[in-house]
CSV table of C-alpha atoms and ligand atoms in Angstrom, one decimal:
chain,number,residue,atom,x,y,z
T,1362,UNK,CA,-10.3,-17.7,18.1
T,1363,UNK,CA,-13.3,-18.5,15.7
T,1364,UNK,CA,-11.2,-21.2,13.9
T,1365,UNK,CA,-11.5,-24.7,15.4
T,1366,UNK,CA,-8.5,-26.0,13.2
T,1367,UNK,CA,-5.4,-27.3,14.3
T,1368,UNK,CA,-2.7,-26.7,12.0
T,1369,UNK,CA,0.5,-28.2,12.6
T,1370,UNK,CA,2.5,-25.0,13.5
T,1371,UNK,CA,5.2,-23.7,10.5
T,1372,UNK,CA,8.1,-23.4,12.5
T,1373,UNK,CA,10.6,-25.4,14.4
T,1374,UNK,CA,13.6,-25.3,17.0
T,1375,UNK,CA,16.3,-23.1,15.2
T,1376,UNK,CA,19.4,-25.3,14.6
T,1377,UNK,CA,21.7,-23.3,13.3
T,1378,UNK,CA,22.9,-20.2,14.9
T,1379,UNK,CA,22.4,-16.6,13.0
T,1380,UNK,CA,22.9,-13.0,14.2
T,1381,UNK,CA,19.4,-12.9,14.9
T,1382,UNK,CA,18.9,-15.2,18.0
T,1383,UNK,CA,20.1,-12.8,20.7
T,1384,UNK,CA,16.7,-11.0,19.5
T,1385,UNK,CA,14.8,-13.7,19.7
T,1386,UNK,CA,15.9,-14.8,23.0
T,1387,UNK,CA,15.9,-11.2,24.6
T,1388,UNK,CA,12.4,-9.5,23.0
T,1389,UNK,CA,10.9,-12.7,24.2
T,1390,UNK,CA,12.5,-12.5,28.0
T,1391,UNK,CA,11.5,-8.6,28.0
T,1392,UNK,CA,8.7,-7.4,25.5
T,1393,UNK,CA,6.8,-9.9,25.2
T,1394,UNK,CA,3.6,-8.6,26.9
T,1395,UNK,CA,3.1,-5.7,24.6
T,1396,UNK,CA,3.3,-8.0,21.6
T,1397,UNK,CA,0.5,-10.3,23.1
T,1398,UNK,CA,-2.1,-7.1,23.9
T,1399,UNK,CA,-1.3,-6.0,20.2
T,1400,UNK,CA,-2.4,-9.3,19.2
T,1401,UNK,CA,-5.4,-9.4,20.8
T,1402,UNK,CA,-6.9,-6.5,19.3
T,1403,UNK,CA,-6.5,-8.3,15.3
T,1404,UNK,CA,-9.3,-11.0,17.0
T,1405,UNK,CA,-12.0,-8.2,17.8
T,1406,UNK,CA,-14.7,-8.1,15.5
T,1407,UNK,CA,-15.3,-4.5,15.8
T,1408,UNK,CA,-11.0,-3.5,15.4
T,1409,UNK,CA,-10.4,-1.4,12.3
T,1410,UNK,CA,-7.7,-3.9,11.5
T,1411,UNK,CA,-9.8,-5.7,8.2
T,1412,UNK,CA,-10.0,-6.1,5.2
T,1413,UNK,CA,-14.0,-4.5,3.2
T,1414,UNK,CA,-14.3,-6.6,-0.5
T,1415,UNK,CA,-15.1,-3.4,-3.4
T,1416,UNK,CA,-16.5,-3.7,-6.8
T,1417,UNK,CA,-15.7,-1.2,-8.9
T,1418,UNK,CA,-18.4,1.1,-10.6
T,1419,UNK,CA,-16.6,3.5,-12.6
T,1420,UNK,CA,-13.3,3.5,-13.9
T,1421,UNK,CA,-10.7,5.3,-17.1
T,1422,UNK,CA,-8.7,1.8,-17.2
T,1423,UNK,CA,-9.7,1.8,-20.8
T,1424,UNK,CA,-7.9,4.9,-22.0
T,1425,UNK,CA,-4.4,6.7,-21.5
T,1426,UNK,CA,-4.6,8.4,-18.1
T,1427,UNK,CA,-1.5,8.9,-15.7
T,1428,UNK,CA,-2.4,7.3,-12.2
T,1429,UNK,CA,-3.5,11.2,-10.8
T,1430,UNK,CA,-6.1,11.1,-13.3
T,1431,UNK,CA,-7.2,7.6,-12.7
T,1432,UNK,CA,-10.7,7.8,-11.8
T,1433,UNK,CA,-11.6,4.6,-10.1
T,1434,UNK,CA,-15.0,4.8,-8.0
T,1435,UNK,CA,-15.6,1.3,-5.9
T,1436,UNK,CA,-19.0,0.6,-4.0
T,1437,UNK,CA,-17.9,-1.7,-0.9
T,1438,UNK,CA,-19.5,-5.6,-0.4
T,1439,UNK,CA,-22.8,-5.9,1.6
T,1440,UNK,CA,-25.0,-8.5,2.7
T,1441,UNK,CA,-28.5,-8.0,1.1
T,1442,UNK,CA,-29.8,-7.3,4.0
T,1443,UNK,CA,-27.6,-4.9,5.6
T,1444,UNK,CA,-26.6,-1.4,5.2
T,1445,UNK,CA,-23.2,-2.1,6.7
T,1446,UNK,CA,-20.6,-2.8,4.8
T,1447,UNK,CA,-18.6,-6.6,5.5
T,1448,UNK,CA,-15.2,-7.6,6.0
T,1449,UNK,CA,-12.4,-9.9,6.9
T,1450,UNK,CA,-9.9,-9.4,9.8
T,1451,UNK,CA,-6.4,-8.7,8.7
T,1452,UNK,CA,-5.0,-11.8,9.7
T,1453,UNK,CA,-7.0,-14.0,7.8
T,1454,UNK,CA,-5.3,-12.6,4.9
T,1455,UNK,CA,-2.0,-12.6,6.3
T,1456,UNK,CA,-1.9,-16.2,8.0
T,1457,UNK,CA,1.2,-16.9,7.5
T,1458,UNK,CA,2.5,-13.5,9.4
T,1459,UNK,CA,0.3,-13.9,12.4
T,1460,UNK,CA,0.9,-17.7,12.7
T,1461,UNK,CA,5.0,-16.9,12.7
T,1462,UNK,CA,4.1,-14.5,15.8
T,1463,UNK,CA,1.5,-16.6,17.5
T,1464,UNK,CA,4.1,-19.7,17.6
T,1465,UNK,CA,7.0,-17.2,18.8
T,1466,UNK,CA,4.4,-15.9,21.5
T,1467,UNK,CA,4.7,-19.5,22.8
T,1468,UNK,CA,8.3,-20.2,22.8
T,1469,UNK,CA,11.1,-17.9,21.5
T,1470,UNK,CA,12.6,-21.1,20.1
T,1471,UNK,CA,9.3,-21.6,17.5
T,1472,UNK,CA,10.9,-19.2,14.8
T,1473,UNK,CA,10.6,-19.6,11.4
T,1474,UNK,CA,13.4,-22.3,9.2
T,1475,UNK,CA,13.1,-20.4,6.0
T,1476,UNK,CA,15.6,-17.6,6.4
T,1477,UNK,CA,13.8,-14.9,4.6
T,1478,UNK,CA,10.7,-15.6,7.2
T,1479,UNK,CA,13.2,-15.6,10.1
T,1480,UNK,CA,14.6,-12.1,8.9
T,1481,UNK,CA,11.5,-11.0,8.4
T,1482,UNK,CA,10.7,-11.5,12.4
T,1483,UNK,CA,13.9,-10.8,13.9
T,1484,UNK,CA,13.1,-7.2,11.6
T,1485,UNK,CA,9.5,-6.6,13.5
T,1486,UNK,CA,10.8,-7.9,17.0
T,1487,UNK,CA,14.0,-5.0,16.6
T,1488,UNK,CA,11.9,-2.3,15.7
T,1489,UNK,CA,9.5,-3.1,18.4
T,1490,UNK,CA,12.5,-3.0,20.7
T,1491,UNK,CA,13.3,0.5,19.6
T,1492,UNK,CA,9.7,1.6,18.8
T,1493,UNK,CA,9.5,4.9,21.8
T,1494,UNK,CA,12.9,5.8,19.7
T,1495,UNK,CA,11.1,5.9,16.6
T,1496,UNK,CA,7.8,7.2,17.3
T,1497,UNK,CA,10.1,10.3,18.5
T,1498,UNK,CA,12.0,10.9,15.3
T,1499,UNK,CA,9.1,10.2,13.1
T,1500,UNK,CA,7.1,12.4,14.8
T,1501,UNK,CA,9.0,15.6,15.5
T,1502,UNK,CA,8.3,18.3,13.9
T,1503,UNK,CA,6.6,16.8,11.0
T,1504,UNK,CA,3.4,19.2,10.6
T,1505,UNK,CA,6.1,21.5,9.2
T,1506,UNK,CA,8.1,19.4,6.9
T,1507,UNK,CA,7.6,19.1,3.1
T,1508,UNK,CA,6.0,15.9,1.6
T,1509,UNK,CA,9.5,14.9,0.1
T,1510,UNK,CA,11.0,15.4,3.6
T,1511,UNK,CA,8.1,13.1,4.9
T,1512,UNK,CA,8.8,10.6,2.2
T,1513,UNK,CA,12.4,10.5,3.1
T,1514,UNK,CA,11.7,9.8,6.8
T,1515,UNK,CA,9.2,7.0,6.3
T,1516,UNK,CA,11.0,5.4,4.1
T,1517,UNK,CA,14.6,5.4,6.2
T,1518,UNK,CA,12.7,4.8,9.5
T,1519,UNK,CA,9.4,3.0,9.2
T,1520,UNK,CA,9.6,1.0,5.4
T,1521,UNK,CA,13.3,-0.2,5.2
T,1522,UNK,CA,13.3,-1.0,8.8
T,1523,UNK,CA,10.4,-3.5,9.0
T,1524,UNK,CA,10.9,-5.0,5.2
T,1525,UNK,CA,13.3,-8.1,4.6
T,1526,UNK,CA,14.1,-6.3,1.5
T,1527,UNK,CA,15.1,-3.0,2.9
T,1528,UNK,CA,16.1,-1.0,-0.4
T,1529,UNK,CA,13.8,1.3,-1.6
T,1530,UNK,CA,13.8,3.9,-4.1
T,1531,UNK,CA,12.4,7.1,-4.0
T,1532,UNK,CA,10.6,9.1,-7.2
T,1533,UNK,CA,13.9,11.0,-8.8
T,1534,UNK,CA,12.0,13.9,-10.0
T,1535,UNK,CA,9.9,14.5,-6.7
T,1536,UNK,CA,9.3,18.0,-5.8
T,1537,UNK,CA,12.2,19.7,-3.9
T,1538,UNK,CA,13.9,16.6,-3.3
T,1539,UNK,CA,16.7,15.9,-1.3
T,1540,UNK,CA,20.0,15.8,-2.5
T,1541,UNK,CA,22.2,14.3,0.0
T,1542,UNK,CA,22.4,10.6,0.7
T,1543,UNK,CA,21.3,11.4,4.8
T,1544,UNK,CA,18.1,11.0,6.7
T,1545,UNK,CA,16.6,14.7,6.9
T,1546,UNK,CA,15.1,14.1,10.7
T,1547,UNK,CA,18.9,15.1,12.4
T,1548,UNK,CA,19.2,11.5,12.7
T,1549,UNK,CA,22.7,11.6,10.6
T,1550,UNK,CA,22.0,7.8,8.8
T,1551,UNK,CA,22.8,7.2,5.7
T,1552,UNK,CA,20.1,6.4,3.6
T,1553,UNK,CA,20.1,2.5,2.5
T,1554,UNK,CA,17.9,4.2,-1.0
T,1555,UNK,CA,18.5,6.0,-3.4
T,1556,UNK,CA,16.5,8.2,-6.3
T,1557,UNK,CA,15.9,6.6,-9.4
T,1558,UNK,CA,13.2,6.1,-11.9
T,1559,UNK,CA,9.8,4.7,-10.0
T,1560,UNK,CA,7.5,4.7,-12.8
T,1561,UNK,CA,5.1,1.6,-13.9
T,1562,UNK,CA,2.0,1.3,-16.1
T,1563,UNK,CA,0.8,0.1,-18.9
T,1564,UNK,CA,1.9,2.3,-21.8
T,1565,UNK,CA,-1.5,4.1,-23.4
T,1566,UNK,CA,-3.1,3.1,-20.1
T,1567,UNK,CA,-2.7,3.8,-16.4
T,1568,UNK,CA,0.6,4.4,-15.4
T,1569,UNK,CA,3.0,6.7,-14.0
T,1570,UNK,CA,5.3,7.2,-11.0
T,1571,UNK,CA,5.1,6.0,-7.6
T,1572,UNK,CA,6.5,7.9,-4.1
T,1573,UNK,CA,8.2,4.8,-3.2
T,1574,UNK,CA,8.9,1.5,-4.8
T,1575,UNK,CA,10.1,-1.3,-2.7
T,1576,UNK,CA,8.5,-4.8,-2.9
T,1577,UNK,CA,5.4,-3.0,-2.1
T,1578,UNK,CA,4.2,0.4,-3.9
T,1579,UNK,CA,3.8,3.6,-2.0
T,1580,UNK,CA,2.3,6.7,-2.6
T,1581,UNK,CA,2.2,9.5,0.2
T,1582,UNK,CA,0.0,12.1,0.8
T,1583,UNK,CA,0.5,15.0,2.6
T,1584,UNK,CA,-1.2,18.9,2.5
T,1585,UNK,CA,2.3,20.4,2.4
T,1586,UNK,CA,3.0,23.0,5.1
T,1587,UNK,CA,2.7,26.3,3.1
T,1588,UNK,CA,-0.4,25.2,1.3
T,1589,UNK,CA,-3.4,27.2,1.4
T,1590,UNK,CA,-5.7,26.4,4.8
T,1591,UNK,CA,-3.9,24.1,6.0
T,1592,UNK,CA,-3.0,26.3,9.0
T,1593,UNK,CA,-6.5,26.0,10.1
T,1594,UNK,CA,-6.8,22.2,10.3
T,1595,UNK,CA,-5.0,19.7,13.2
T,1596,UNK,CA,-2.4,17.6,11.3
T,1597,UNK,CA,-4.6,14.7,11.4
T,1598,UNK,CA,-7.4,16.2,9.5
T,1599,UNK,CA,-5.2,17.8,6.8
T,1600,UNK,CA,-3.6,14.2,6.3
T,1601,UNK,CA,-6.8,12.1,6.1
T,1602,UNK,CA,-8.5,14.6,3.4
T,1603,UNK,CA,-5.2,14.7,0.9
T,1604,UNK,CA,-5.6,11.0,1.6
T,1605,UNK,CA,-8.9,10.8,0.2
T,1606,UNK,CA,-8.4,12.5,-1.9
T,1607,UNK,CA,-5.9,10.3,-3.6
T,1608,UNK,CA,-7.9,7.2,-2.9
T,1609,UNK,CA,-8.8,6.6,-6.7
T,1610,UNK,CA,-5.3,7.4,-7.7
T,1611,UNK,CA,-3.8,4.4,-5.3
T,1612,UNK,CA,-6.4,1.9,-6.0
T,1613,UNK,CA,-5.6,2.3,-9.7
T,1614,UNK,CA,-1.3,1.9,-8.8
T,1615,UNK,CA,-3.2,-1.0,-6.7
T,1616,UNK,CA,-4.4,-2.8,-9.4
T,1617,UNK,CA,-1.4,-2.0,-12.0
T,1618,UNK,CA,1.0,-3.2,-9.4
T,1619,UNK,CA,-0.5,-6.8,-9.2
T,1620,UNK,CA,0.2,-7.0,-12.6
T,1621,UNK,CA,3.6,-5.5,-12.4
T,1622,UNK,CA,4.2,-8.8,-9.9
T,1623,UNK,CA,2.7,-11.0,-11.6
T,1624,UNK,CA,4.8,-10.5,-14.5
T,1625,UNK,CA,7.9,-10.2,-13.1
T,1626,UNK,CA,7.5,-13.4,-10.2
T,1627,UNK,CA,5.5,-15.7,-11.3
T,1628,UNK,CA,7.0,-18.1,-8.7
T,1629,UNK,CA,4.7,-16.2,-6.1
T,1630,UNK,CA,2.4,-18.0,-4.1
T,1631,UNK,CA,-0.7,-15.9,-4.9
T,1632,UNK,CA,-1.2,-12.2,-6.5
T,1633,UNK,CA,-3.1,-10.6,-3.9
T,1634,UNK,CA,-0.5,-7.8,-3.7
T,1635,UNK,CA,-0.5,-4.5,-1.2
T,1636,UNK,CA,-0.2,-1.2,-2.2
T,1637,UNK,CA,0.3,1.1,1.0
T,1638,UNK,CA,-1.0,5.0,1.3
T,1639,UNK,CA,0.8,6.7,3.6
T,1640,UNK,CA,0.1,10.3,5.4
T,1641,UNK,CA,1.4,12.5,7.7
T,1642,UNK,CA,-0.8,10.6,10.8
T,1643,UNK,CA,-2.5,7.2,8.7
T,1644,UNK,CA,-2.2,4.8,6.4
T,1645,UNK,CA,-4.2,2.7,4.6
T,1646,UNK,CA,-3.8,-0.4,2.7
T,1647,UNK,CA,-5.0,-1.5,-1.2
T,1648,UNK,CA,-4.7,-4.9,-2.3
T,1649,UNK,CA,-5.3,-6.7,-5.7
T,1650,UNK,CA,-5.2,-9.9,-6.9
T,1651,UNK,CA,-4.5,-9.6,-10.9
T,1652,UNK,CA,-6.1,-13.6,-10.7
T,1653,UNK,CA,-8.6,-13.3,-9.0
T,1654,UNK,CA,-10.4,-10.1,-9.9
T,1655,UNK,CA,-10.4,-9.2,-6.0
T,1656,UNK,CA,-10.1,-6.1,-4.5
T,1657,UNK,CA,-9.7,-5.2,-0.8
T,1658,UNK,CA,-9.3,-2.2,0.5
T,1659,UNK,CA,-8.3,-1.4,5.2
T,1660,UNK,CA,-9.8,1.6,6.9
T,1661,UNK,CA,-7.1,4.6,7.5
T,1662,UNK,CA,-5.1,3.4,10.2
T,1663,UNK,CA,-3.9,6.0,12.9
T,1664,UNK,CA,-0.3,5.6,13.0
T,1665,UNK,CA,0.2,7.5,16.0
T,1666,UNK,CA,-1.2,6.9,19.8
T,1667,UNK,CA,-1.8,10.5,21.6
T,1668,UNK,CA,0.2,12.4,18.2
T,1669,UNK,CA,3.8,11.1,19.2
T,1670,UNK,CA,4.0,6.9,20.2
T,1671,UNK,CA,3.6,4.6,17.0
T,1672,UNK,CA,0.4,2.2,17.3
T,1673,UNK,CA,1.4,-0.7,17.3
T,1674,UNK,CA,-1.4,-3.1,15.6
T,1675,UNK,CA,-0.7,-0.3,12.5
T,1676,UNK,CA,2.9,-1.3,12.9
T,1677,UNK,CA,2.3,-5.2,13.0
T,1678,UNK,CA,-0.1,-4.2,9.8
T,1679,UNK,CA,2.6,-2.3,7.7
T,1680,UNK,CA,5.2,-5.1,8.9
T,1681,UNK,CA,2.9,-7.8,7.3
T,1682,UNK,CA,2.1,-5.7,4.4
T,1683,UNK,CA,5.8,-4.9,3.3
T,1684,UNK,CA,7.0,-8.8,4.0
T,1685,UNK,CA,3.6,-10.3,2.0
T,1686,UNK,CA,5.3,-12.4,0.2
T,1687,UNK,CA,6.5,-14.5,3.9
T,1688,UNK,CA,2.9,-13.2,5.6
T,1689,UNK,CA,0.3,-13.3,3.2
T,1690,UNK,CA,-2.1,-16.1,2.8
T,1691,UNK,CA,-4.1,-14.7,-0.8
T,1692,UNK,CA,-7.7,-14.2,-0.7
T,1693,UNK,CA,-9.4,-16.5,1.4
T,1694,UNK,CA,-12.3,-19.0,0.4
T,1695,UNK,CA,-14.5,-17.3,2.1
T,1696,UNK,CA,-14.1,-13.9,-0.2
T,1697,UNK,CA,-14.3,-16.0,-3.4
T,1698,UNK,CA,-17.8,-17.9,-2.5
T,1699,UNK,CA,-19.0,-14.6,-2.1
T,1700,UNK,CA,-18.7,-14.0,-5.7
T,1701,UNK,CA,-17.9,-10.3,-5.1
T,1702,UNK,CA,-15.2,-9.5,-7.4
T,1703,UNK,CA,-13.8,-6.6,-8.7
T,1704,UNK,CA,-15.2,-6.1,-12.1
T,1705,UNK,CA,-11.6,-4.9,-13.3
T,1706,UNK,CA,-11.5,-7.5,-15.9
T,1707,UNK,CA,-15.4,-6.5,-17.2
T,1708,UNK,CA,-14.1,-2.6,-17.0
T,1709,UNK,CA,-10.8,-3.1,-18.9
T,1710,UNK,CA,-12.8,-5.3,-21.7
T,1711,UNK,CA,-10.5,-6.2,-24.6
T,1712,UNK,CA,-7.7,-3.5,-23.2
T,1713,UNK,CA,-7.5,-6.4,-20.1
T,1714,UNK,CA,-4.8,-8.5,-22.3
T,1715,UNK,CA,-2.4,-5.6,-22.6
T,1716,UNK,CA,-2.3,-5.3,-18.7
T,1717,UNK,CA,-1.3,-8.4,-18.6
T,1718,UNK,CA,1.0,-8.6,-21.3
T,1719,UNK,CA,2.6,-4.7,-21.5
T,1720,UNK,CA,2.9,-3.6,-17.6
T,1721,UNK,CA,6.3,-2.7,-17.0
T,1722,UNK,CA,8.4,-0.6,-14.7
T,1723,UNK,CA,10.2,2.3,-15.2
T,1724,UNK,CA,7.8,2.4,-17.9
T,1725,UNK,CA,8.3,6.4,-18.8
T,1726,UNK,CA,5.4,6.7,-21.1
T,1727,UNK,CA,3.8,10.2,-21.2
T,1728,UNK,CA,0.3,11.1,-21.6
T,1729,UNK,CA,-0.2,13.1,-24.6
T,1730,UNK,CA,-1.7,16.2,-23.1
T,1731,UNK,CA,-0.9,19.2,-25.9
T,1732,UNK,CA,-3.5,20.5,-28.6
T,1733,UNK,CA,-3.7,19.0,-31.9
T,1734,UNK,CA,-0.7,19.7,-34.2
T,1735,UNK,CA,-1.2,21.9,-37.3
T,1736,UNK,CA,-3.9,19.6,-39.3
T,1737,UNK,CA,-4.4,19.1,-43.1
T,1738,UNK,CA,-7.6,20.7,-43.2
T,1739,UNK,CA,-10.5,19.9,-46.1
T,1740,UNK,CA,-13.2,22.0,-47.6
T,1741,UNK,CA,-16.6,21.4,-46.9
T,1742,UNK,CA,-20.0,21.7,-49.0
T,1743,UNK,CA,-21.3,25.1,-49.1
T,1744,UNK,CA,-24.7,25.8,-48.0
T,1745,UNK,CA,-26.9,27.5,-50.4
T,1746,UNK,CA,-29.4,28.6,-48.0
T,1747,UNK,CA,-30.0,32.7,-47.8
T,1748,UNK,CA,-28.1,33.7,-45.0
T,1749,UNK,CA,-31.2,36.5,-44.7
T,1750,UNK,CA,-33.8,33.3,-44.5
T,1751,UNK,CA,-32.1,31.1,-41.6
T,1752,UNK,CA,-33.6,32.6,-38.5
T,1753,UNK,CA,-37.3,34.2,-38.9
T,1754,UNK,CA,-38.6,35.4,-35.4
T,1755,UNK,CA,-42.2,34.8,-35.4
P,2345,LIG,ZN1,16.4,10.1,10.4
């Protein structure tokens, strides 16, 4: 550990008994070890588990574009004297997360008081518990499922299982979707969503619908099955390049959804809100602080070890990610001395008060995309040249 600072830890002996202690007690007694390796690797400076710091170049903020039209081109931080690009480690942006697992690592009694916290551990410590399970079923078969079938099985077995709040809803006029209220994977549980209206935005500017709206917003990205070449690729590269190729689309949801939060909970304890992207073998992670003007951005994250066991730093990442409002810390110092900021503000000019004032969700504005309507039309000056005299060839 870099830090030298003793911080007097968050959590104390639970007093009052709650359905969750028998996990406490029992993870602790019998999965302890794979929680502490997964640890380890969110304090190596070379991990893919950080945060890079972007600035963004170019960007349509300023007019009326639905977020799959969003153009939204970042260059990442450097040091002037390096050609690398810098970052943070994840867990200095979600303190509060890793601290709540580096006290329980010491004694399954040092779990959090505030109940939402506790949840929110006793949710990760579960999954982890059933994690071989689930890395099974998500898995299977899943090169030859649809996007919306995809959608539906992330968001039954991966989202609502690690999130306090475990509704989600998913975009009612996706492609093919599913009509009954059961996981698709031959799991036979009942979904704890349901379809419904997922759009946000600001009306005249970026908006539109996301994949999955929870406390978090999700877009996914898969090639689908049937779609052209995509028989000649592994799944993991036909994933990764849908994925980048939506990268502009989700750091624009990114930015809009800060906003969104902002708006709507005030009472948060900072705006540096996460915005996931989610294939068919990664993830990747988009946050933006609507404050701040700060915009950082993880590596794609494998989410599977050998194409069939879950990794589980990615899972301790997504965990952190869908709970930020119990795990996240907000930019650090360090970021802000850097005086590397977005730009967002400079980009959106005098169109920066109506993000601030007019995001909403649904919000079910639609792009005008049609030709002109039937115009009054005006004459215009004749010419008197000779038509005969315009164009002499020498
Ligand atoms: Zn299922």
């Amino acid at each position: 550990m870099a830090s030298g600072i003793e911080i007097a830890p968050p959590v104390k002996r639970l007093k009052i008994k709650d359905e969750n202690d028998e996990i406490f007690m029992s993870f602790h007694k019998d999965n302890l070890q794979t929680l502490k390796y997964a640890l380890d690797v969110f304090n190596n400076h070379l991990s893919c588990y950080g945060v890079g710091i972007l600035n963004i170049k170019v960007c349509n903020a300023a007019s009326s574009k639905c977020f799959s039209n969003a153009t939204c081109d970042c260059e990442q931080f450097r040091k002037p004297s390096s050609s690398v690009p810098r970052g943070f480690k994840i867990r200095g942006i979600f303190q509060y997360g890793f601290k709540m697992l580096d006290a329980y690592i010491k004694s399954p009694e040092c779990i959090p008081q505030r109940r939402g916290a506790r949840l929110a551990l006793a949710k990760l410590l579960k999954f982890l518990t059933d994690i071989e399970l689930t890395g099974k079923t998500l898995s299977q078969g899943r090169e030859d499922i649809s996007e919306t079938e995809w959608t539906v099985r992330v968001a039954h077995h991966l989202f609502s299982k690690l999130a306090v709040g475990s509704n989600y809803t998913l975009d009612n006029i996706s492609k093919g979707r599913i009509k009954d209220a059961y996981c698709n994977c031959g799991c036979k549980e009942r979904l704890l969503g349901d379809y419904g209206d997922t759009s946000m935005g600001v009306p005249s500017y970026w908006h539109g619908r996301l994949d999955i709206l929870m406390d978090v917003a999700v877009t996914v990205a898969t090639e689908e099955p049937d779609s052209p070449g995509a028989g000649n690729c592994s799944s993991s590269e036909m994933t990764s390049d849908r994925m980048i190729a939506c990268k502009e689309q989700i750091r624009a949801e990114a930015i809009v959804f800060s906003f969104l939060q902002k708006k709507n909970h005030p009472e948060l304890n900072n705006f540096l809100i996460p915005t996931i992207a989610m294939s068919k073998s990664q993830m990747a992670v988009c946050l933006y602080d609507c404050e701040n003007d700060i915009f950082l951005e993880t590596p794609r994250l494998d989410l599977f070890v050998e194409d069939k066991f879950l990794k589980i730093e990615t899972i301790i990442t997504l965990w952190s990610v869908l709970n930020f409002k119990y795990c996240c810390s907000g930019v650090p110092e360090e970021i802000i001395e850097f005086g590397f900021t977005a730009d967002f503000f400079k980009h959106a000019g005098p169109h920066l008060e109506k993000y601030i004032a007019n995001v909403k969700a649904p919000c079910c504005y639609q792009t005008e995309n049609t030709w002109s309507a039937v115009l009054v039309l005006e004459d215009v000056k004749e010419k008197t040249d000779d038509v005969n005299n315009i164009y002499q060839p020498s």
